Amino acid sequence: MSKVVLITGGSSGIGKSIGELLLEKGFIVYGTSRSPQNYPNSNFPILALDLTESNTIKSCIEKVIEKENRLDVLINNAGKGITGPIEEIPEIEIKRNFDTNFFGAIQVIKSVLPQMRKQRSGLIINVTSIAAYMGLPYRGIYSASKGALELITEAFRMEIKDFNIFMTNVAPGDFSTNIASGRYHAPVLENSPYKIPYGNSLNLMNQHVNSGSDPILMANVIYKIIQTGKPKVHYKVGSFMQKFSIVLKRILPDKIFEKLLLKFYKL
Ligand SMILES: NC(=O)c1ccc[n+]([C@@H]2O[C@H](COP(=O)([O-])OP(=O)(O)OC[C@H]3O[C@@H](n4cnc5c(N)ncnc54)[C@H](OP(=O)(O)O)[C@@H]3O)[C@@H](O)[C@H]2O)c1
């Protein structure tokens, strides 16, 4: 029997790539978007879901279960970037980012668990970020919202293990997608004390995403994880240096690691 997979944010980038690969491999795939009407030619159905509006989360999951009678894999992929000097990012944007990357993602998990418990099986894959492993300058809010999702996954795994439901994190490095254009960028203000370092960091961040890897790499890893049955707690997908930065953070004294980050971001 084909497994039923729901991918939040299946309309572009990593989510779309995962959906297309899983479809090719014989899965029944559903994706989501805030504007499903914009994707009439998607190879798999795109349902309406906005992570900041809980009623849409509930109705999206109800639709999949009503149609398929089961849900085997949730890929909690939808997410949003945010950049800026923390001091200058409006409160409402900080909250919106957490509503999307953290609270919304938790609500999707909570909405699929009753069905997975009922069928006594399920796999939940949370797409986080390598930025979740360290507080990155001018990306502090993003690091924090994705870092919070990493930690919640660790806790959740232990709470749901008796129901034969598995959960894991997959942290991408830089991938060439629409993430930079969909990000909230705090404006580089003329009179800001952060104008020069933030402006330079923003340029670097955009270059990194533009020269990022092909999202198909993420799709291949997700496919392998689904095939393993019992996933690890964490996966990292990216260049050697991006993955190695997590190892360095673990083994180096904090101040040395901070110096490396400052050098890398030319701060
Ligand atoms: N690309 C990278 O370098 C990179 C690195 C680390 C982590 N990630 C993470 O990977 C995931 C996928 O990102 P991507 O790179 O593929 O970016 P993307 O091309 O911009 O795709 C983002 C997806 O999330 C959906 N989305 C955004 N805000 C949403 C909201 N409020 N409610 C529901 N859906 C929402 C978008 O759907 P609609 O706009 O159609 O609603 C879109 O399908 C994200 O969680 C991102 O943080 C990406």
CSV table of C-alpha atoms and ligand atoms in Angstrom, one decimal:
chain,number,residue,atom,x,y,z
A,1,MET,CA,0.0,0.0,0.0
A,2,SER,CA,1.3,3.5,-0.9
A,3,LYS,CA,2.2,5.7,2.0
A,4,VAL,CA,0.3,8.9,2.4
A,5,VAL,CA,2.6,12.0,2.9
A,6,LEU,CA,1.7,15.5,3.7
A,7,ILE,CA,4.3,18.2,3.1
A,8,THR,CA,3.7,21.7,4.5
A,9,GLY,CA,4.9,24.3,2.0
A,10,GLY,CA,4.9,22.0,-1.0
A,11,SER,CA,4.5,24.9,-3.4
A,12,SER,CA,8.2,25.8,-3.8
A,13,GLY,CA,11.8,25.1,-3.0
A,14,ILE,CA,12.6,22.2,-0.8
A,15,GLY,CA,9.0,21.1,-0.2
A,16,LYS,CA,8.2,21.0,-3.9
A,17,SER,CA,11.4,19.0,-4.6
A,18,ILE,CA,10.5,16.5,-1.8
A,19,GLY,CA,7.0,16.1,-3.2
A,20,GLU,CA,8.1,15.5,-6.7
A,21,LEU,CA,10.6,12.8,-5.7
A,22,LEU,CA,8.2,11.0,-3.3
A,23,LEU,CA,5.5,11.1,-6.0
A,24,GLU,CA,8.0,9.5,-8.4
A,25,LYS,CA,8.8,6.8,-5.8
A,26,GLY,CA,5.1,5.9,-5.6
A,27,PHE,CA,3.9,7.8,-2.5
A,28,ILE,CA,0.5,9.5,-2.3
A,29,VAL,CA,1.6,13.1,-1.8
A,30,TYR,CA,-0.2,16.3,-0.6
A,31,GLY,CA,1.5,19.7,-0.4
A,32,THR,CA,0.3,22.9,1.0
A,33,SER,CA,0.4,26.7,0.3
A,34,ARG,CA,-1.2,29.8,1.6
A,35,SER,CA,-2.4,30.4,-1.9
A,36,PRO,CA,-3.1,27.0,-3.5
A,37,GLN,CA,-4.9,28.7,-6.4
A,38,ASN,CA,-1.5,29.8,-7.7
A,39,TYR,CA,-0.4,26.2,-8.2
A,40,PRO,CA,-2.9,24.6,-10.6
A,41,ASN,CA,-0.1,22.7,-12.4
A,42,SER,CA,1.5,21.1,-9.4
A,43,ASN,CA,2.1,17.4,-9.9
A,44,PHE,CA,0.5,16.7,-6.6
A,45,PRO,CA,-2.6,18.3,-4.9
A,46,ILE,CA,-1.8,21.6,-3.0
A,47,LEU,CA,-4.1,22.3,-0.1
A,48,ALA,CA,-4.7,25.6,1.7
A,49,LEU,CA,-2.7,26.0,4.9
A,50,ASP,CA,-1.4,29.0,6.7
A,51,LEU,CA,0.8,28.2,9.7
A,52,THR,CA,-0.4,31.4,11.4
A,53,GLU,CA,-4.1,30.5,11.1
A,54,SER,CA,-4.9,27.4,13.2
A,55,ASN,CA,-8.3,26.8,11.5
A,56,THR,CA,-6.5,26.2,8.1
A,57,ILE,CA,-4.1,23.7,9.7
A,58,LYS,CA,-7.0,21.7,11.2
A,59,SER,CA,-9.1,21.7,8.0
A,60,CYS,CA,-6.1,20.8,5.8
A,61,ILE,CA,-5.3,17.7,7.9
A,62,GLU,CA,-9.0,16.7,8.1
A,63,LYS,CA,-9.1,16.8,4.3
A,64,VAL,CA,-6.2,14.5,3.9
A,65,ILE,CA,-7.5,12.0,6.4
A,66,GLU,CA,-11.1,12.2,5.0
A,67,LYS,CA,-9.7,11.4,1.6
A,68,GLU,CA,-7.1,8.7,2.4
A,69,ASN,CA,-8.2,7.4,5.7
A,70,ARG,CA,-4.6,7.6,7.0
A,71,LEU,CA,-1.6,9.8,7.2
A,72,ASP,CA,1.8,8.0,7.3
A,73,VAL,CA,4.3,10.8,7.0
A,74,LEU,CA,4.2,14.5,7.9
A,75,ILE,CA,7.0,16.7,6.6
A,76,ASN,CA,6.8,19.9,8.6
A,77,ASN,CA,8.7,21.9,6.0
A,78,ALA,CA,7.0,25.3,5.6
A,79,GLY,CA,9.0,28.1,7.2
A,80,LYS,CA,10.1,31.7,6.8
A,81,GLY,CA,13.3,33.6,7.1
A,82,ILE,CA,13.9,36.8,9.0
A,83,THR,CA,16.9,39.0,9.2
A,84,GLY,CA,17.8,42.2,10.9
A,85,PRO,CA,19.5,43.6,14.0
A,86,ILE,CA,17.5,42.2,16.9
A,87,GLU,CA,17.2,45.6,18.5
A,88,GLU,CA,15.5,47.0,15.3
A,89,ILE,CA,13.2,44.1,14.3
A,90,PRO,CA,9.6,45.1,15.1
A,91,GLU,CA,8.0,43.0,17.8
A,92,ILE,CA,5.2,41.9,15.5
A,93,GLU,CA,7.7,40.4,13.0
A,94,ILE,CA,9.5,38.5,15.7
A,95,LYS,CA,6.1,37.1,16.8
A,96,ARG,CA,5.1,36.3,13.2
A,97,ASN,CA,8.3,34.4,12.7
A,98,PHE,CA,7.8,32.3,15.8
A,99,ASP,CA,4.1,31.8,14.8
A,100,THR,CA,5.2,30.3,11.5
A,101,ASN,CA,8.4,28.4,12.3
A,102,PHE,CA,7.6,27.3,15.8
A,103,PHE,CA,4.0,27.6,17.0
A,104,GLY,CA,2.5,26.7,13.6
A,105,ALA,CA,4.8,23.7,13.2
A,106,ILE,CA,3.8,22.4,16.7
A,107,GLN,CA,0.2,22.8,15.8
A,108,VAL,CA,0.6,20.8,12.7
A,109,ILE,CA,2.2,18.0,14.8
A,110,LYS,CA,-0.6,18.1,17.4
A,111,SER,CA,-3.2,17.9,14.6
A,112,VAL,CA,-1.7,14.7,13.0
A,113,LEU,CA,-0.9,12.8,16.2
A,114,PRO,CA,-4.4,11.6,17.0
A,115,GLN,CA,-4.6,9.9,13.6
A,116,MET,CA,-1.1,8.5,13.8
A,117,ARG,CA,-1.9,7.1,17.3
A,118,LYS,CA,-5.1,5.6,16.0
A,119,GLN,CA,-3.2,3.8,13.2
A,120,ARG,CA,-0.3,3.0,15.6
A,121,SER,CA,2.3,4.3,13.2
A,122,GLY,CA,3.7,7.5,11.8
A,123,LEU,CA,6.7,9.5,11.0
A,124,ILE,CA,7.1,13.3,11.5
A,125,ILE,CA,10.1,15.1,9.9
A,126,ASN,CA,10.7,18.6,11.0
A,127,VAL,CA,12.7,20.8,8.6
A,128,THR,CA,14.9,23.1,10.8
A,129,SER,CA,18.2,24.7,9.8
A,130,ILE,CA,21.9,24.5,10.4
A,131,ALA,CA,21.3,28.1,11.8
A,132,ALA,CA,19.3,26.4,14.6
A,133,TYR,CA,22.5,25.1,16.1
A,134,MET,CA,24.1,28.5,16.7
A,135,GLY,CA,22.9,32.1,17.2
A,136,LEU,CA,23.9,33.7,13.9
A,137,PRO,CA,24.4,37.5,13.7
A,138,TYR,CA,21.5,39.3,12.1
A,139,ARG,CA,19.6,36.0,11.9
A,140,GLY,CA,19.1,35.6,15.7
A,141,ILE,CA,15.3,35.3,15.5
A,142,TYR,CA,15.5,32.7,12.8
A,143,SER,CA,18.2,30.7,14.7
A,144,ALA,CA,16.0,30.9,17.8
A,145,SER,CA,12.7,29.8,16.2
A,146,LYS,CA,14.3,26.9,14.4
A,147,GLY,CA,16.4,26.1,17.4
A,148,ALA,CA,13.2,25.9,19.5
A,149,LEU,CA,11.8,23.4,16.9
A,150,GLU,CA,15.0,21.3,17.2
A,151,LEU,CA,14.6,21.1,21.0
A,152,ILE,CA,10.9,20.4,20.9
A,153,THR,CA,11.6,17.4,18.6
A,154,GLU,CA,14.0,15.9,21.1
A,155,ALA,CA,11.4,16.1,23.8
A,156,PHE,CA,8.5,15.0,21.6
A,157,ARG,CA,10.3,11.8,20.5
A,158,MET,CA,10.5,10.5,24.0
A,159,GLU,CA,6.8,11.3,24.7
A,160,ILE,CA,5.5,9.5,21.6
A,161,LYS,CA,7.8,6.5,21.4
A,162,ASP,CA,5.3,4.1,22.8
A,163,PHE,CA,2.8,4.8,20.0
A,164,ASN,CA,5.2,3.6,17.3
A,165,ILE,CA,5.4,7.2,16.0
A,166,PHE,CA,8.8,8.5,15.1
A,167,MET,CA,10.0,12.1,14.8
A,168,THR,CA,13.2,13.6,13.6
A,169,ASN,CA,14.8,16.9,12.6
A,170,VAL,CA,16.5,17.6,9.3
A,171,ALA,CA,18.6,20.7,9.2
A,172,PRO,CA,19.5,22.1,5.8
A,173,GLY,CA,22.4,24.4,5.1
A,174,ASP,CA,22.1,26.8,2.2
A,175,PHE,CA,19.8,25.7,-0.6
A,176,SER,CA,18.9,27.6,-3.7
A,177,THR,CA,15.2,28.3,-3.2
A,178,ASN,CA,12.8,31.3,-2.8
A,179,ILE,CA,13.6,31.6,0.9
A,180,ALA,CA,15.5,34.9,0.5
A,181,SER,CA,12.7,36.5,-1.4
A,182,GLY,CA,10.1,35.3,1.1
A,183,ARG,CA,12.1,36.5,4.1
A,184,TYR,CA,11.2,39.4,6.3
A,185,HIS,CA,14.2,41.8,6.0
A,186,ALA,CA,14.4,44.5,8.6
A,187,PRO,CA,15.2,47.6,6.5
A,188,VAL,CA,18.8,48.8,6.6
A,189,LEU,CA,18.2,52.2,8.2
A,190,GLU,CA,20.3,55.2,7.2
A,191,ASN,CA,20.7,56.4,10.8
A,192,SER,CA,21.1,52.9,12.3
A,193,PRO,CA,24.2,52.1,14.3
A,194,TYR,CA,24.0,48.6,12.6
A,195,LYS,CA,23.8,50.0,9.1
A,196,ILE,CA,27.2,48.9,7.8
A,197,PRO,CA,27.6,45.5,9.5
A,198,TYR,CA,24.0,44.5,8.9
A,199,GLY,CA,24.1,45.7,5.2
A,200,ASN,CA,27.2,43.6,4.7
A,201,SER,CA,25.8,40.5,6.4
A,202,LEU,CA,22.6,40.7,4.4
A,203,ASN,CA,24.6,40.7,1.2
A,204,LEU,CA,26.6,37.7,2.3
A,205,MET,CA,23.4,35.8,3.4
A,206,ASN,CA,21.8,36.4,0.0
A,207,GLN,CA,25.0,35.3,-1.8
A,208,HIS,CA,25.0,32.1,0.3
A,209,VAL,CA,21.4,31.2,-0.6
A,210,ASN,CA,21.9,32.0,-4.3
A,211,SER,CA,24.9,29.8,-4.5
A,212,GLY,CA,23.2,27.1,-2.3
A,213,SER,CA,22.7,23.4,-3.1
A,214,ASP,CA,20.0,22.0,-5.3
A,215,PRO,CA,16.9,21.1,-3.1
A,216,ILE,CA,16.9,17.6,-4.7
A,217,LEU,CA,19.7,16.8,-2.2
A,218,MET,CA,17.2,17.4,0.6
A,219,ALA,CA,14.6,15.3,-1.2
A,220,ASN,CA,17.0,12.4,-1.4
A,221,VAL,CA,17.8,12.5,2.3
A,222,ILE,CA,14.1,12.7,3.2
A,223,TYR,CA,13.3,9.7,1.0
A,224,LYS,CA,16.1,7.7,2.7
A,225,ILE,CA,14.8,8.7,6.2
A,226,ILE,CA,11.4,7.5,5.3
A,227,GLN,CA,12.9,4.2,4.2
A,228,THR,CA,14.9,3.7,7.4
A,229,GLY,CA,11.9,3.1,9.6
A,230,LYS,CA,13.7,4.2,12.8
A,231,PRO,CA,15.2,7.7,12.1
A,232,LYS,CA,18.1,9.3,14.1
A,233,VAL,CA,17.3,12.3,16.3
A,234,HIS,CA,19.1,14.8,13.9
A,235,TYR,CA,20.2,15.0,10.3
A,236,LYS,CA,22.2,17.8,8.7
A,237,VAL,CA,22.2,18.3,5.0
A,238,GLY,CA,24.6,20.8,3.4
A,239,SER,CA,28.2,21.5,2.5
A,240,PHE,CA,31.0,20.0,4.5
A,241,MET,CA,31.8,23.3,6.2
A,242,GLN,CA,28.2,24.0,7.1
A,243,LYS,CA,27.9,20.6,8.8
A,244,PHE,CA,31.4,20.8,10.3
A,245,SER,CA,30.4,24.2,11.9
A,246,ILE,CA,28.1,22.2,14.2
A,247,VAL,CA,31.0,19.9,15.2
A,248,LEU,CA,33.2,22.9,15.8
A,249,LYS,CA,30.6,24.5,18.1
A,250,ARG,CA,30.5,21.3,20.1
A,251,ILE,CA,34.2,20.9,20.6
A,252,LEU,CA,35.7,24.5,20.6
A,253,PRO,CA,35.6,26.9,23.6
A,254,ASP,CA,32.6,29.3,23.1
A,255,LYS,CA,34.8,32.3,22.6
A,256,ILE,CA,36.9,30.7,19.9
A,257,PHE,CA,33.8,29.6,18.0
A,258,GLU,CA,32.4,33.1,18.3
A,259,LYS,CA,35.6,34.5,16.8
A,260,LEU,CA,35.3,32.1,13.9
A,261,LEU,CA,31.7,33.2,13.2
A,262,LEU,CA,32.7,36.9,13.4
A,263,LYS,CA,35.5,36.2,10.9
A,264,PHE,CA,33.2,34.3,8.6
A,265,TYR,CA,30.6,37.1,8.6
A,266,LYS,CA,33.3,39.8,8.3
A,267,LEU,CA,32.1,41.5,11.5
B,1,LIG,N1,16.7,27.4,1.5
B,1,LIG,C1,17.6,27.4,2.5
B,1,LIG,O1,18.8,27.7,2.3
B,1,LIG,C2,17.1,26.9,3.8
B,1,LIG,C3,18.1,26.7,4.8
B,1,LIG,C4,17.7,26.2,6.1
B,1,LIG,C5,16.4,25.9,6.3
B,1,LIG,N2,15.5,26.1,5.3
B,1,LIG,C6,14.1,25.7,5.7
B,1,LIG,O2,13.5,24.9,4.7
B,1,LIG,C7,12.1,25.0,4.6
B,1,LIG,C8,11.7,25.2,3.2
B,1,LIG,O3,12.2,26.5,2.7
B,1,LIG,P1,12.6,26.7,1.2
B,1,LIG,O4,14.1,27.0,1.2
B,1,LIG,O5,12.1,25.7,0.3
B,1,LIG,O6,11.9,28.1,0.9
B,1,LIG,P2,10.7,28.6,0.0
B,1,LIG,O7,11.0,28.2,-1.4
B,1,LIG,O8,10.5,30.0,0.3
B,1,LIG,O9,9.5,27.7,0.5
B,1,LIG,C9,8.9,28.0,1.7
B,1,LIG,C10,7.6,27.3,1.7
B,1,LIG,O10,6.9,27.6,3.0
B,1,LIG,C11,5.6,28.0,2.7
B,1,LIG,N3,5.2,29.0,3.7
B,1,LIG,C12,5.9,30.2,4.0
B,1,LIG,N4,5.2,30.8,5.0
B,1,LIG,C13,4.1,30.1,5.3
B,1,LIG,C14,3.1,30.2,6.3
B,1,LIG,N5,2.9,31.2,7.1
B,1,LIG,N6,2.1,29.2,6.3
B,1,LIG,C15,2.2,28.1,5.5
B,1,LIG,N7,3.2,27.9,4.6
B,1,LIG,C16,4.1,28.9,4.5
B,1,LIG,C17,5.6,28.6,1.3
B,1,LIG,O11,4.3,28.4,0.8
B,1,LIG,P3,3.4,29.6,0.2
B,1,LIG,O12,4.3,30.8,0.0
B,1,LIG,O13,3.0,29.1,-1.2
B,1,LIG,O14,2.3,29.8,1.2
B,1,LIG,C18,6.6,27.7,0.6
B,1,LIG,O15,6.0,26.5,0.1
B,1,LIG,C19,11.8,26.3,5.5
B,1,LIG,O16,11.4,25.8,6.8
B,1,LIG,C20,13.1,26.9,5.7
B,1,LIG,O17,13.2,27.7,6.9
B,1,LIG,C21,15.8,26.5,4.1
